[in-house]
């Protein structure tokens, strides 16, 4: 009789058997009729199957289900027929257990496959002598499926043996865990002793260092007392030196006063000599000044006497050439009415250190509102780059960023500063903050057709211009 060592061996034996079931079924039916007691076969186990026995029975049923035809498979199990045996045992465990318990025909078909796969084990169970060396789980599963005489007691005995084997395995594993924990505990104790010895050595070394520090402190205290004595002696010497210095300073002050008196005498003599020299030169200066005043007064008297008019013509006015015509008052009035003339923007940008601030979306939605916002930004910034290169002015373009869900990826062109307003702030507020940041007196031009923006920047000292002026300037190129 071949012993069933594991579930994989049983499954392999089932899969290796591929002969038709007709003759074997007849033979098996004859054996069942000869040996099985109907009352014993219909009996039920005295309790739920042990978990290991149940898993082994489900595995045998899942393996045998794949070899049946569609007509032989019970209706509740047909949806699992396409699965692999391992997947059927996992997903169809509950339906398989119910059909095995309630469908004798299906159970007998699984039992016949077991009988063909493990004939020695089946024969031993039919004879009432289960092999002692067989796996208790295989014996219990075969007894549940074959149901030989006394199968309930055999199932209980095999289940108890399987439980004892599981308990023995659990006890062995627990003993191994205990041994491992005891080994780790011993290692931890050894490490603790080593650490304790190390700490004791460190403590002893710390005590030695503390004693050495105490000796150093005592030495420093002695040195401090000696230094204090030396300081007192130095203070006494310093007092003596100060007294001598005061005496020397008094003598030096006396000598200084004498020298200052001597210097005053010398300065008085020098001033007297300078005064005599100045008196000698002042006579000549007086004569020259008198002559110059005479000439000037004579020239002024001659101009009054001849009644000469002031000179109204210059040499350059005498050169023959064509002079440009001046603008009439009507032309000036007409020019003043053109509020969006790009020439005015050019004049403003030509001012020294001019700063051009643009309300971006106000300009783009005025000039090309049909484009997407990203295309509007690209088109406007391209034109502003040309203006910045031509005028040399500082250019800042402001866009409303309060509604943005994420930062905008944008590479500003050279010479153009691009800024988006923060969350909770509009572009108009950012423009007013930019204007207020500029120093008084700097020309700041703000491009926006928003009346509120224009009034706000005008009060801050900036010059507002409409968006159409910038659009005409961009169109001109």
CSV table of C-alpha atoms in Angstrom, one decimal:
chain,number,residue,atom,x,y,z
A,1,UNK,CA,0.0,0.0,0.0
A,2,UNK,CA,1.4,3.4,-1.0
A,3,UNK,CA,1.3,5.9,1.9
A,4,UNK,CA,-0.2,9.4,1.2
A,5,UNK,CA,2.4,11.8,2.6
A,6,UNK,CA,0.9,15.2,1.6
A,7,UNK,CA,-2.0,16.9,-0.2
A,8,UNK,CA,0.3,17.5,-3.3
A,9,UNK,CA,1.0,13.8,-3.6
A,10,UNK,CA,-2.7,13.0,-3.5
A,11,UNK,CA,-3.5,15.7,-6.1
A,12,UNK,CA,-0.7,14.3,-8.3
A,13,UNK,CA,-2.1,10.8,-8.0
A,14,UNK,CA,-5.6,12.2,-9.0
A,15,UNK,CA,-4.3,14.1,-12.0
A,16,UNK,CA,-2.2,11.1,-13.2
A,17,UNK,CA,-5.3,9.0,-13.4
A,18,UNK,CA,-7.1,9.7,-16.7
A,19,UNK,CA,-8.8,6.3,-17.5
A,20,UNK,CA,-12.6,6.3,-18.1
A,21,UNK,CA,-14.7,5.7,-15.0
A,22,UNK,CA,-17.2,3.1,-16.4
A,23,UNK,CA,-15.5,-0.2,-15.3
A,24,UNK,CA,-14.0,1.1,-12.2
A,25,UNK,CA,-17.3,2.7,-11.1
A,26,UNK,CA,-19.0,-0.7,-11.5
A,27,UNK,CA,-16.3,-2.4,-9.5
A,28,UNK,CA,-16.5,0.3,-6.8
A,29,UNK,CA,-20.2,0.1,-6.6
A,30,UNK,CA,-19.9,-3.6,-6.1
A,31,UNK,CA,-17.4,-3.0,-3.2
A,32,UNK,CA,-19.7,-0.5,-1.6
A,33,UNK,CA,-22.5,-2.9,-1.8
A,34,UNK,CA,-20.4,-5.6,-0.2
A,35,UNK,CA,-18.9,-3.7,2.6
A,36,UNK,CA,-20.8,-0.5,3.5
A,37,UNK,CA,-23.6,-0.5,6.0
A,38,UNK,CA,-26.3,1.9,4.7
A,39,UNK,CA,-27.1,3.1,8.3
A,40,UNK,CA,-23.3,3.7,8.8
A,41,UNK,CA,-23.0,5.5,5.5
A,42,UNK,CA,-25.8,7.9,6.2
A,43,UNK,CA,-24.5,8.7,9.7
A,44,UNK,CA,-23.2,12.2,10.3
A,45,UNK,CA,-20.0,13.2,12.2
A,46,UNK,CA,-20.5,14.1,15.8
A,47,UNK,CA,-19.2,17.6,15.3
A,48,UNK,CA,-17.7,19.9,12.7
A,49,UNK,CA,-14.7,18.5,10.8
A,50,UNK,CA,-11.3,19.6,12.1
A,51,UNK,CA,-9.9,22.4,10.1
A,52,UNK,CA,-7.0,20.3,8.6
A,53,UNK,CA,-9.4,17.5,7.6
A,54,UNK,CA,-11.8,20.0,6.1
A,55,UNK,CA,-9.1,21.6,4.0
A,56,UNK,CA,-7.9,18.2,2.8
A,57,UNK,CA,-11.5,17.1,1.8
A,58,UNK,CA,-12.0,20.5,0.0
A,59,UNK,CA,-8.7,20.0,-1.8
A,60,UNK,CA,-9.7,16.5,-3.0
A,61,UNK,CA,-13.1,17.7,-4.1
A,62,UNK,CA,-11.6,20.7,-6.0
A,63,UNK,CA,-9.1,18.5,-7.7
A,64,UNK,CA,-11.7,15.9,-8.7
A,65,UNK,CA,-14.1,18.6,-10.0
A,66,UNK,CA,-11.9,19.4,-12.9
A,67,UNK,CA,-12.0,15.8,-14.3
A,68,UNK,CA,-15.8,15.7,-14.4
A,69,UNK,CA,-18.0,16.4,-17.4
A,70,UNK,CA,-20.5,19.3,-17.3
A,71,UNK,CA,-23.4,16.9,-16.7
A,72,UNK,CA,-21.7,15.3,-13.7
A,73,UNK,CA,-20.9,18.6,-12.0
A,74,UNK,CA,-23.6,19.8,-9.6
A,75,UNK,CA,-25.3,23.1,-10.6
A,76,UNK,CA,-23.9,25.1,-7.7
A,77,UNK,CA,-20.3,24.2,-8.7
A,78,UNK,CA,-20.4,24.7,-12.5
A,79,UNK,CA,-19.3,28.3,-12.3
A,80,UNK,CA,-16.1,27.1,-10.6
A,81,UNK,CA,-15.3,24.3,-13.1
A,82,UNK,CA,-13.0,26.6,-15.2
A,83,UNK,CA,-10.8,27.6,-12.2
A,84,UNK,CA,-7.6,25.9,-11.3
A,85,UNK,CA,-7.8,23.3,-8.5
A,86,UNK,CA,-6.0,25.7,-6.0
A,87,UNK,CA,-8.3,28.6,-6.9
A,88,UNK,CA,-11.4,26.3,-6.7
A,89,UNK,CA,-10.3,25.2,-3.2
A,90,UNK,CA,-9.9,28.8,-2.2
A,91,UNK,CA,-13.0,30.4,-3.7
A,92,UNK,CA,-15.4,27.5,-3.7
A,93,UNK,CA,-14.7,26.0,-0.3
A,94,UNK,CA,-18.1,26.6,1.2
A,95,UNK,CA,-20.1,25.4,-1.9
A,96,UNK,CA,-17.9,22.3,-2.2
A,97,UNK,CA,-18.4,21.5,1.5
A,98,UNK,CA,-22.2,21.9,1.2
A,99,UNK,CA,-22.5,19.7,-2.0
A,100,UNK,CA,-20.2,17.0,-0.5
A,101,UNK,CA,-22.5,16.8,2.6
A,102,UNK,CA,-25.8,16.9,0.8
A,103,UNK,CA,-25.1,15.3,-2.6
A,104,UNK,CA,-24.2,11.5,-2.1
A,105,UNK,CA,-23.7,11.0,-5.9
A,106,UNK,CA,-21.1,13.8,-6.1
A,107,UNK,CA,-19.4,12.5,-2.9
A,108,UNK,CA,-19.3,9.0,-4.3
A,109,UNK,CA,-17.6,10.3,-7.5
A,110,UNK,CA,-15.0,12.1,-5.5
A,111,UNK,CA,-14.6,8.9,-3.4
A,112,UNK,CA,-14.1,6.8,-6.5
A,113,UNK,CA,-11.3,9.1,-7.7
A,114,UNK,CA,-9.7,8.7,-4.3
A,115,UNK,CA,-10.1,5.0,-4.4
A,116,UNK,CA,-8.4,4.8,-7.9
A,117,UNK,CA,-5.7,7.2,-6.8
A,118,UNK,CA,-4.9,5.6,-3.4
A,119,UNK,CA,-6.2,2.0,-3.7
A,120,UNK,CA,-4.1,0.7,-0.8
A,121,UNK,CA,-5.4,3.3,1.6
A,122,UNK,CA,-9.0,2.7,0.4
A,123,UNK,CA,-8.6,-1.1,0.8
A,124,UNK,CA,-7.2,-0.7,4.3
A,125,UNK,CA,-10.1,1.6,5.3
A,126,UNK,CA,-12.6,-0.9,3.9
A,127,UNK,CA,-11.0,-3.6,5.9
A,128,UNK,CA,-11.2,-1.5,9.0
A,129,UNK,CA,-7.4,-1.4,9.4
A,130,UNK,CA,-6.1,2.2,8.6
A,131,UNK,CA,-2.3,2.1,8.1
A,132,UNK,CA,-0.5,3.4,11.1
A,133,UNK,CA,2.1,5.2,9.1
A,134,UNK,CA,-0.4,7.1,7.0
A,135,UNK,CA,-1.0,10.9,7.4
A,136,UNK,CA,-4.0,11.3,9.8
A,137,UNK,CA,-5.4,14.0,7.6
A,138,UNK,CA,-5.4,11.7,4.6
A,139,UNK,CA,-7.0,8.9,6.6
A,140,UNK,CA,-9.7,11.2,8.0
A,141,UNK,CA,-10.4,12.8,4.5
A,142,UNK,CA,-10.6,9.3,2.9
A,143,UNK,CA,-12.9,8.0,5.7
A,144,UNK,CA,-15.2,11.0,5.2
A,145,UNK,CA,-15.4,10.5,1.4
A,146,UNK,CA,-15.4,6.6,1.3
A,147,UNK,CA,-17.5,6.2,4.4
A,148,UNK,CA,-16.5,2.5,5.2
A,149,UNK,CA,-18.1,0.7,8.2
A,150,UNK,CA,-17.3,2.7,11.4
A,151,UNK,CA,-16.2,5.7,9.4
A,152,UNK,CA,-17.5,8.2,12.0
A,153,UNK,CA,-15.4,6.7,14.8
A,154,UNK,CA,-12.5,6.5,12.3
A,155,UNK,CA,-13.0,10.1,11.4
A,156,UNK,CA,-13.0,11.1,15.1
A,157,UNK,CA,-9.8,9.1,15.8
A,158,UNK,CA,-8.0,10.4,12.7
A,159,UNK,CA,-9.2,14.0,13.5
A,160,UNK,CA,-7.9,13.7,17.1
A,161,UNK,CA,-4.6,12.3,15.8
A,162,UNK,CA,-4.3,15.2,13.4
A,163,UNK,CA,-5.1,17.7,16.2
A,164,UNK,CA,-2.5,16.0,18.4
A,165,UNK,CA,0.0,16.2,15.6
A,166,UNK,CA,-0.8,19.9,15.1
A,167,UNK,CA,-0.5,20.4,18.9
A,168,UNK,CA,2.8,18.6,18.8
A,169,UNK,CA,4.0,20.8,15.9
A,170,UNK,CA,2.8,23.9,17.8
A,171,UNK,CA,4.5,22.7,20.9
A,172,UNK,CA,7.7,22.1,19.0
A,173,UNK,CA,7.5,25.5,17.4
A,174,UNK,CA,6.8,27.0,20.8
A,175,UNK,CA,9.8,25.2,22.3
A,176,UNK,CA,11.9,26.5,19.5
A,177,UNK,CA,10.7,30.0,20.1
A,178,UNK,CA,11.4,29.6,23.8
A,179,UNK,CA,14.9,28.3,23.1
A,180,UNK,CA,15.4,31.2,20.7
A,181,UNK,CA,14.1,33.7,23.2
A,182,UNK,CA,16.3,32.2,26.0
A,183,UNK,CA,19.3,32.4,23.7
A,184,UNK,CA,18.5,36.1,22.9
A,185,UNK,CA,17.9,36.7,26.6
A,186,UNK,CA,21.3,35.2,27.4
A,187,UNK,CA,22.9,37.4,24.7
A,188,UNK,CA,21.1,40.5,26.1
A,189,UNK,CA,22.3,39.6,29.6
A,190,UNK,CA,25.8,39.2,28.4
A,191,UNK,CA,25.6,42.5,26.5
A,192,UNK,CA,24.1,44.2,29.6
A,193,UNK,CA,27.0,42.9,31.7
A,194,UNK,CA,29.5,44.1,29.2
A,195,UNK,CA,27.7,47.5,29.1
A,196,UNK,CA,27.7,47.6,32.9
A,197,UNK,CA,31.4,46.9,33.1
A,198,UNK,CA,32.0,49.6,30.5
A,199,UNK,CA,29.9,52.0,32.5
A,200,UNK,CA,31.9,51.2,35.6
A,201,UNK,CA,35.1,51.8,33.8
A,202,UNK,CA,33.8,55.1,32.4
A,203,UNK,CA,32.7,56.0,36.0
A,204,UNK,CA,36.1,55.3,37.4
A,205,UNK,CA,37.7,57.3,34.6
A,206,UNK,CA,35.3,60.2,35.3
A,207,UNK,CA,36.2,60.0,39.0
A,208,UNK,CA,39.9,60.3,38.2
A,209,UNK,CA,39.2,63.2,35.9
A,210,UNK,CA,37.2,64.9,38.6
A,211,UNK,CA,40.0,64.5,41.1
A,212,UNK,CA,42.4,65.9,38.6
A,213,UNK,CA,40.1,68.8,38.0
A,214,UNK,CA,39.9,69.4,41.8
A,215,UNK,CA,43.7,69.6,42.0
A,216,UNK,CA,43.7,72.0,39.1
A,217,UNK,CA,41.1,74.2,40.8
A,218,UNK,CA,43.2,74.3,44.0
A,219,UNK,CA,46.2,75.2,41.9
A,220,UNK,CA,44.2,77.9,40.2
A,221,UNK,CA,42.9,79.3,43.5
A,222,UNK,CA,46.5,79.6,44.7
A,223,UNK,CA,47.5,81.3,41.5
A,224,UNK,CA,44.5,83.7,41.9
A,225,UNK,CA,45.6,84.7,45.4
A,226,UNK,CA,49.2,85.3,44.1
A,227,UNK,CA,47.7,87.4,41.2
A,228,UNK,CA,45.7,89.4,43.7
A,229,UNK,CA,48.7,90.3,45.7
A,230,UNK,CA,50.6,91.3,42.5
A,231,UNK,CA,47.6,93.4,41.5
A,232,UNK,CA,47.7,95.3,44.8
A,233,UNK,CA,51.4,95.9,44.4
A,234,UNK,CA,50.8,97.1,40.8
A,235,UNK,CA,48.1,99.5,42.0
A,236,UNK,CA,50.5,101.0,44.6
A,237,UNK,CA,53.2,101.4,41.9
A,238,UNK,CA,50.5,102.9,39.6
A,239,UNK,CA,49.5,105.5,42.2
A,240,UNK,CA,53.2,106.5,42.5
A,241,UNK,CA,53.6,106.8,38.8
A,242,UNK,CA,50.4,108.9,38.6
A,243,UNK,CA,51.7,111.3,41.2
A,244,UNK,CA,54.9,111.7,39.3
A,245,UNK,CA,53.0,112.2,36.0
A,246,UNK,CA,50.8,114.9,37.6
A,247,UNK,CA,54.0,116.7,38.7
A,248,UNK,CA,55.4,116.4,35.2
A,249,UNK,CA,52.2,117.6,33.7
A,250,UNK,CA,52.1,120.7,35.9
A,251,UNK,CA,55.7,121.6,34.9
A,252,UNK,CA,54.8,121.0,31.2
A,253,UNK,CA,51.7,123.3,31.5
A,254,UNK,CA,53.9,126.0,32.9
A,255,UNK,CA,56.4,125.7,30.1
A,256,UNK,CA,53.5,125.6,27.6
A,257,UNK,CA,52.1,128.9,28.9
A,258,UNK,CA,55.5,130.5,28.6
A,259,UNK,CA,55.9,129.2,25.0
A,260,UNK,CA,52.4,130.4,24.1
A,261,UNK,CA,53.2,133.9,25.4
A,262,UNK,CA,56.3,133.8,23.2
A,263,UNK,CA,54.3,132.7,20.2
A,264,UNK,CA,51.8,135.5,20.7
A,265,UNK,CA,54.6,138.0,20.7
A,266,UNK,CA,56.0,136.5,17.4
A,267,UNK,CA,52.5,136.5,15.8
A,268,UNK,CA,52.0,140.2,16.7
A,269,UNK,CA,55.2,141.1,15.1
A,270,UNK,CA,54.4,139.1,12.0
A,271,UNK,CA,50.9,140.7,11.7
A,272,UNK,CA,52.4,144.1,11.9
A,273,UNK,CA,54.8,143.3,9.0
A,274,UNK,CA,51.9,141.9,6.9
A,275,UNK,CA,49.8,145.0,7.6
A,276,UNK,CA,52.5,147.2,6.3
A,277,UNK,CA,52.8,145.1,3.2
A,278,UNK,CA,49.0,145.2,2.6
A,279,UNK,CA,49.0,149.0,3.0
A,280,UNK,CA,51.6,149.2,0.3
A,281,UNK,CA,49.6,147.1,-2.2
A,282,UNK,CA,46.2,148.6,-1.4
A,283,UNK,CA,47.2,151.9,-3.0
A,284,UNK,CA,47.9,150.3,-6.4
A,285,UNK,CA,44.7,148.2,-6.1
A,286,UNK,CA,42.7,151.3,-5.4
A,287,UNK,CA,44.0,153.1,-8.5
A,288,UNK,CA,43.2,150.1,-10.8
A,289,UNK,CA,39.7,149.7,-9.4
A,290,UNK,CA,39.0,153.4,-9.8
A,291,UNK,CA,40.1,153.3,-13.5
A,292,UNK,CA,37.9,150.2,-14.1
A,293,UNK,CA,34.8,151.9,-12.5
A,294,UNK,CA,35.4,154.9,-14.7
A,295,UNK,CA,35.4,152.9,-17.9
A,296,UNK,CA,32.2,151.0,-16.9
A,297,UNK,CA,30.4,154.1,-16.0
A,298,UNK,CA,31.4,155.7,-19.3
A,299,UNK,CA,30.1,152.7,-21.3
A,300,UNK,CA,26.8,152.7,-19.5
A,301,UNK,CA,26.4,156.5,-20.0
A,302,UNK,CA,27.2,156.1,-23.7
A,303,UNK,CA,24.5,153.4,-24.1
A,304,UNK,CA,21.9,155.5,-22.4
A,305,UNK,CA,22.8,158.6,-24.4
A,306,UNK,CA,22.6,156.7,-27.8
A,307,UNK,CA,19.5,154.7,-26.7
A,308,UNK,CA,20.8,151.5,-28.2
A,309,UNK,CA,18.1,148.7,-28.2
A,310,UNK,CA,19.0,145.2,-26.9
A,311,UNK,CA,20.4,142.8,-29.5
A,312,UNK,CA,17.5,140.6,-31.0
A,313,UNK,CA,19.4,138.9,-33.7
A,314,UNK,CA,22.2,136.4,-33.7
A,315,UNK,CA,24.7,135.5,-36.4
A,316,UNK,CA,23.1,132.2,-37.1
A,317,UNK,CA,19.8,134.0,-37.9
A,318,UNK,CA,21.4,135.7,-40.9
A,319,UNK,CA,22.1,132.4,-42.7
A,320,UNK,CA,19.7,131.8,-45.6
A,321,UNK,CA,17.7,128.5,-45.2
A,322,UNK,CA,14.1,127.1,-45.1
A,323,UNK,CA,12.6,127.2,-41.6
A,324,UNK,CA,9.8,124.7,-40.6
A,325,UNK,CA,6.2,125.9,-40.3
A,326,UNK,CA,4.9,126.2,-36.7
A,327,UNK,CA,1.8,124.4,-35.5
A,328,UNK,CA,-1.3,126.5,-35.4
A,329,UNK,CA,-3.6,126.6,-32.3
A,330,UNK,CA,-6.2,124.5,-34.3
A,331,UNK,CA,-3.5,121.8,-34.9
A,332,UNK,CA,-2.6,121.8,-31.2
A,333,UNK,CA,-6.3,121.4,-30.3
A,334,UNK,CA,-6.8,118.6,-32.8
A,335,UNK,CA,-3.7,116.8,-31.5
A,336,UNK,CA,-4.9,117.1,-27.9
A,337,UNK,CA,-8.1,115.3,-28.8
A,338,UNK,CA,-6.2,112.1,-29.9
A,339,UNK,CA,-6.0,110.5,-26.5
A,340,UNK,CA,-4.8,107.1,-27.8
A,341,UNK,CA,-2.1,108.4,-30.2
A,342,UNK,CA,0.9,106.0,-29.8
A,343,UNK,CA,3.2,109.0,-30.4
A,344,UNK,CA,2.3,110.2,-26.9
A,345,UNK,CA,3.3,106.8,-25.5
A,346,UNK,CA,6.7,107.1,-27.3
A,347,UNK,CA,7.2,110.6,-25.8
A,348,UNK,CA,6.4,109.3,-22.3
A,349,UNK,CA,8.8,106.3,-22.7
A,350,UNK,CA,11.6,108.7,-23.9
A,351,UNK,CA,11.6,110.3,-20.4
A,352,UNK,CA,14.6,109.4,-18.3
A,353,UNK,CA,14.2,106.3,-16.2
A,354,UNK,CA,10.6,105.7,-17.4
A,355,UNK,CA,8.7,102.6,-16.0
A,356,UNK,CA,5.9,101.1,-18.1
A,357,UNK,CA,3.3,99.1,-16.1
A,358,UNK,CA,0.7,97.1,-18.1
A,359,UNK,CA,-2.6,95.7,-16.9
A,360,UNK,CA,-2.1,92.5,-19.0
A,361,UNK,CA,-5.6,91.0,-19.3
A,362,UNK,CA,-7.2,94.5,-19.7
A,363,UNK,CA,-5.1,95.0,-22.8
A,364,UNK,CA,-5.4,91.5,-24.3
A,365,UNK,CA,-9.2,91.2,-23.7
A,366,UNK,CA,-9.5,94.6,-25.4
A,367,UNK,CA,-7.3,93.7,-28.4
A,368,UNK,CA,-7.8,90.0,-29.0
A,369,UNK,CA,-10.4,88.5,-26.6
A,370,UNK,CA,-11.1,85.4,-28.8
A,371,UNK,CA,-7.7,83.8,-28.1
A,372,UNK,CA,-7.1,81.6,-25.1
A,373,UNK,CA,-5.5,83.2,-22.1
A,374,UNK,CA,-2.2,81.5,-22.6
A,375,UNK,CA,-2.1,82.7,-26.3
A,376,UNK,CA,-3.1,86.2,-25.2
A,377,UNK,CA,-0.1,86.3,-22.7
A,378,UNK,CA,2.3,85.1,-25.3
A,379,UNK,CA,1.2,87.6,-28.0
A,380,UNK,CA,1.2,90.6,-25.6
A,381,UNK,CA,4.7,89.7,-24.1
A,382,UNK,CA,6.2,89.3,-27.6
A,383,UNK,CA,5.1,92.9,-28.5
A,384,UNK,CA,6.3,94.3,-25.1
A,385,UNK,CA,9.7,92.8,-25.7
A,386,UNK,CA,10.0,94.9,-28.9
A,387,UNK,CA,9.0,98.1,-27.1
A,388,UNK,CA,11.4,97.4,-24.3
A,389,UNK,CA,14.3,96.9,-26.8
A,390,UNK,CA,13.4,100.1,-28.7
A,391,UNK,CA,12.8,102.4,-25.8
A,392,UNK,CA,15.1,101.1,-23.2
A,393,UNK,CA,12.4,101.7,-20.6
A,394,UNK,CA,11.6,99.3,-17.7
A,395,UNK,CA,8.6,97.2,-18.6
A,396,UNK,CA,6.4,95.3,-16.1
A,397,UNK,CA,3.3,93.3,-17.2
A,398,UNK,CA,0.8,92.3,-14.5
A,399,UNK,CA,-1.7,89.5,-14.8
A,400,UNK,CA,-4.5,88.5,-12.5
A,401,UNK,CA,-3.5,85.3,-10.7
A,402,UNK,CA,-6.1,85.1,-8.0
A,403,UNK,CA,-8.1,82.4,-9.8
A,404,UNK,CA,-5.1,80.2,-10.8
A,405,UNK,CA,-5.2,76.6,-9.5
A,406,UNK,CA,-1.4,76.1,-10.1
A,407,UNK,CA,1.6,78.3,-10.9
A,408,UNK,CA,1.9,79.3,-14.6
A,409,UNK,CA,4.9,78.0,-16.5
A,410,UNK,CA,6.1,81.0,-18.5
A,411,UNK,CA,9.5,82.2,-19.7
A,412,UNK,CA,9.3,86.0,-19.8
A,413,UNK,CA,11.0,87.7,-22.8
A,414,UNK,CA,14.2,89.7,-22.3
A,415,UNK,CA,13.5,93.2,-20.8
A,416,UNK,CA,10.0,92.4,-19.6
A,417,UNK,CA,9.1,91.6,-16.0
A,418,UNK,CA,6.0,89.4,-15.6
A,419,UNK,CA,4.1,89.3,-12.3
A,420,UNK,CA,0.9,87.5,-11.2
A,421,UNK,CA,-1.2,88.7,-8.3
A,422,UNK,CA,-1.3,86.5,-5.2
A,423,UNK,CA,-4.3,84.5,-4.0
A,424,UNK,CA,-6.9,86.9,-2.6
A,425,UNK,CA,-5.4,89.9,-4.5
A,426,UNK,CA,-6.5,91.4,-7.9
A,427,UNK,CA,-4.2,92.7,-10.6
A,428,UNK,CA,-5.5,96.2,-9.9
A,429,UNK,CA,-4.2,96.1,-6.3
A,430,UNK,CA,-0.8,94.7,-7.4
A,431,UNK,CA,-0.5,97.6,-9.9
A,432,UNK,CA,-1.2,100.2,-7.3
A,433,UNK,CA,1.4,98.6,-5.0
A,434,UNK,CA,3.9,98.7,-7.8
A,435,UNK,CA,3.2,102.4,-8.3
A,436,UNK,CA,3.5,103.2,-4.6
A,437,UNK,CA,6.8,101.4,-4.5
A,438,UNK,CA,8.4,103.9,-7.0
A,439,UNK,CA,10.2,107.0,-5.6
A,440,UNK,CA,8.4,110.4,-6.1
A,441,UNK,CA,9.4,112.1,-9.3
A,442,UNK,CA,10.1,109.0,-11.4
A,443,UNK,CA,7.9,108.8,-14.6
A,444,UNK,CA,5.6,105.8,-14.2
A,445,UNK,CA,3.2,105.1,-17.1
A,446,UNK,CA,0.3,102.6,-16.3
A,447,UNK,CA,-1.6,101.1,-19.3
A,448,UNK,CA,-5.2,100.2,-18.4
A,449,UNK,CA,-8.7,101.2,-19.6
A,450,UNK,CA,-10.1,100.5,-16.1
A,451,UNK,CA,-11.3,103.8,-14.7
A,452,UNK,CA,-10.7,102.7,-11.1
A,453,UNK,CA,-7.1,101.7,-11.8
A,454,UNK,CA,-6.5,105.0,-13.7
A,455,UNK,CA,-7.8,107.1,-10.9
A,456,UNK,CA,-5.9,105.2,-8.3
A,457,UNK,CA,-2.5,105.4,-10.0
A,458,UNK,CA,-3.1,109.1,-10.9
A,459,UNK,CA,-3.5,109.9,-7.2
A,460,UNK,CA,-0.2,108.0,-6.6
A,461,UNK,CA,1.7,110.2,-9.1
A,462,UNK,CA,1.7,107.9,-12.1
A,463,UNK,CA,0.4,108.7,-15.7
A,464,UNK,CA,-2.4,106.4,-16.9
A,465,UNK,CA,-2.9,105.8,-20.6
A,466,UNK,CA,-5.7,103.7,-22.3
A,467,UNK,CA,-5.1,100.2,-23.5
A,468,UNK,CA,-6.0,101.2,-27.1
A,469,UNK,CA,-2.9,103.4,-27.1
A,470,UNK,CA,-0.6,100.5,-26.4
A,471,UNK,CA,-2.5,98.3,-28.9
A,472,UNK,CA,-2.0,100.9,-31.6
A,473,UNK,CA,1.7,101.2,-30.7
A,474,UNK,CA,2.0,97.3,-30.9
A,475,UNK,CA,0.3,97.3,-34.3
A,476,UNK,CA,2.7,99.9,-35.6
A,477,UNK,CA,5.6,97.7,-34.7
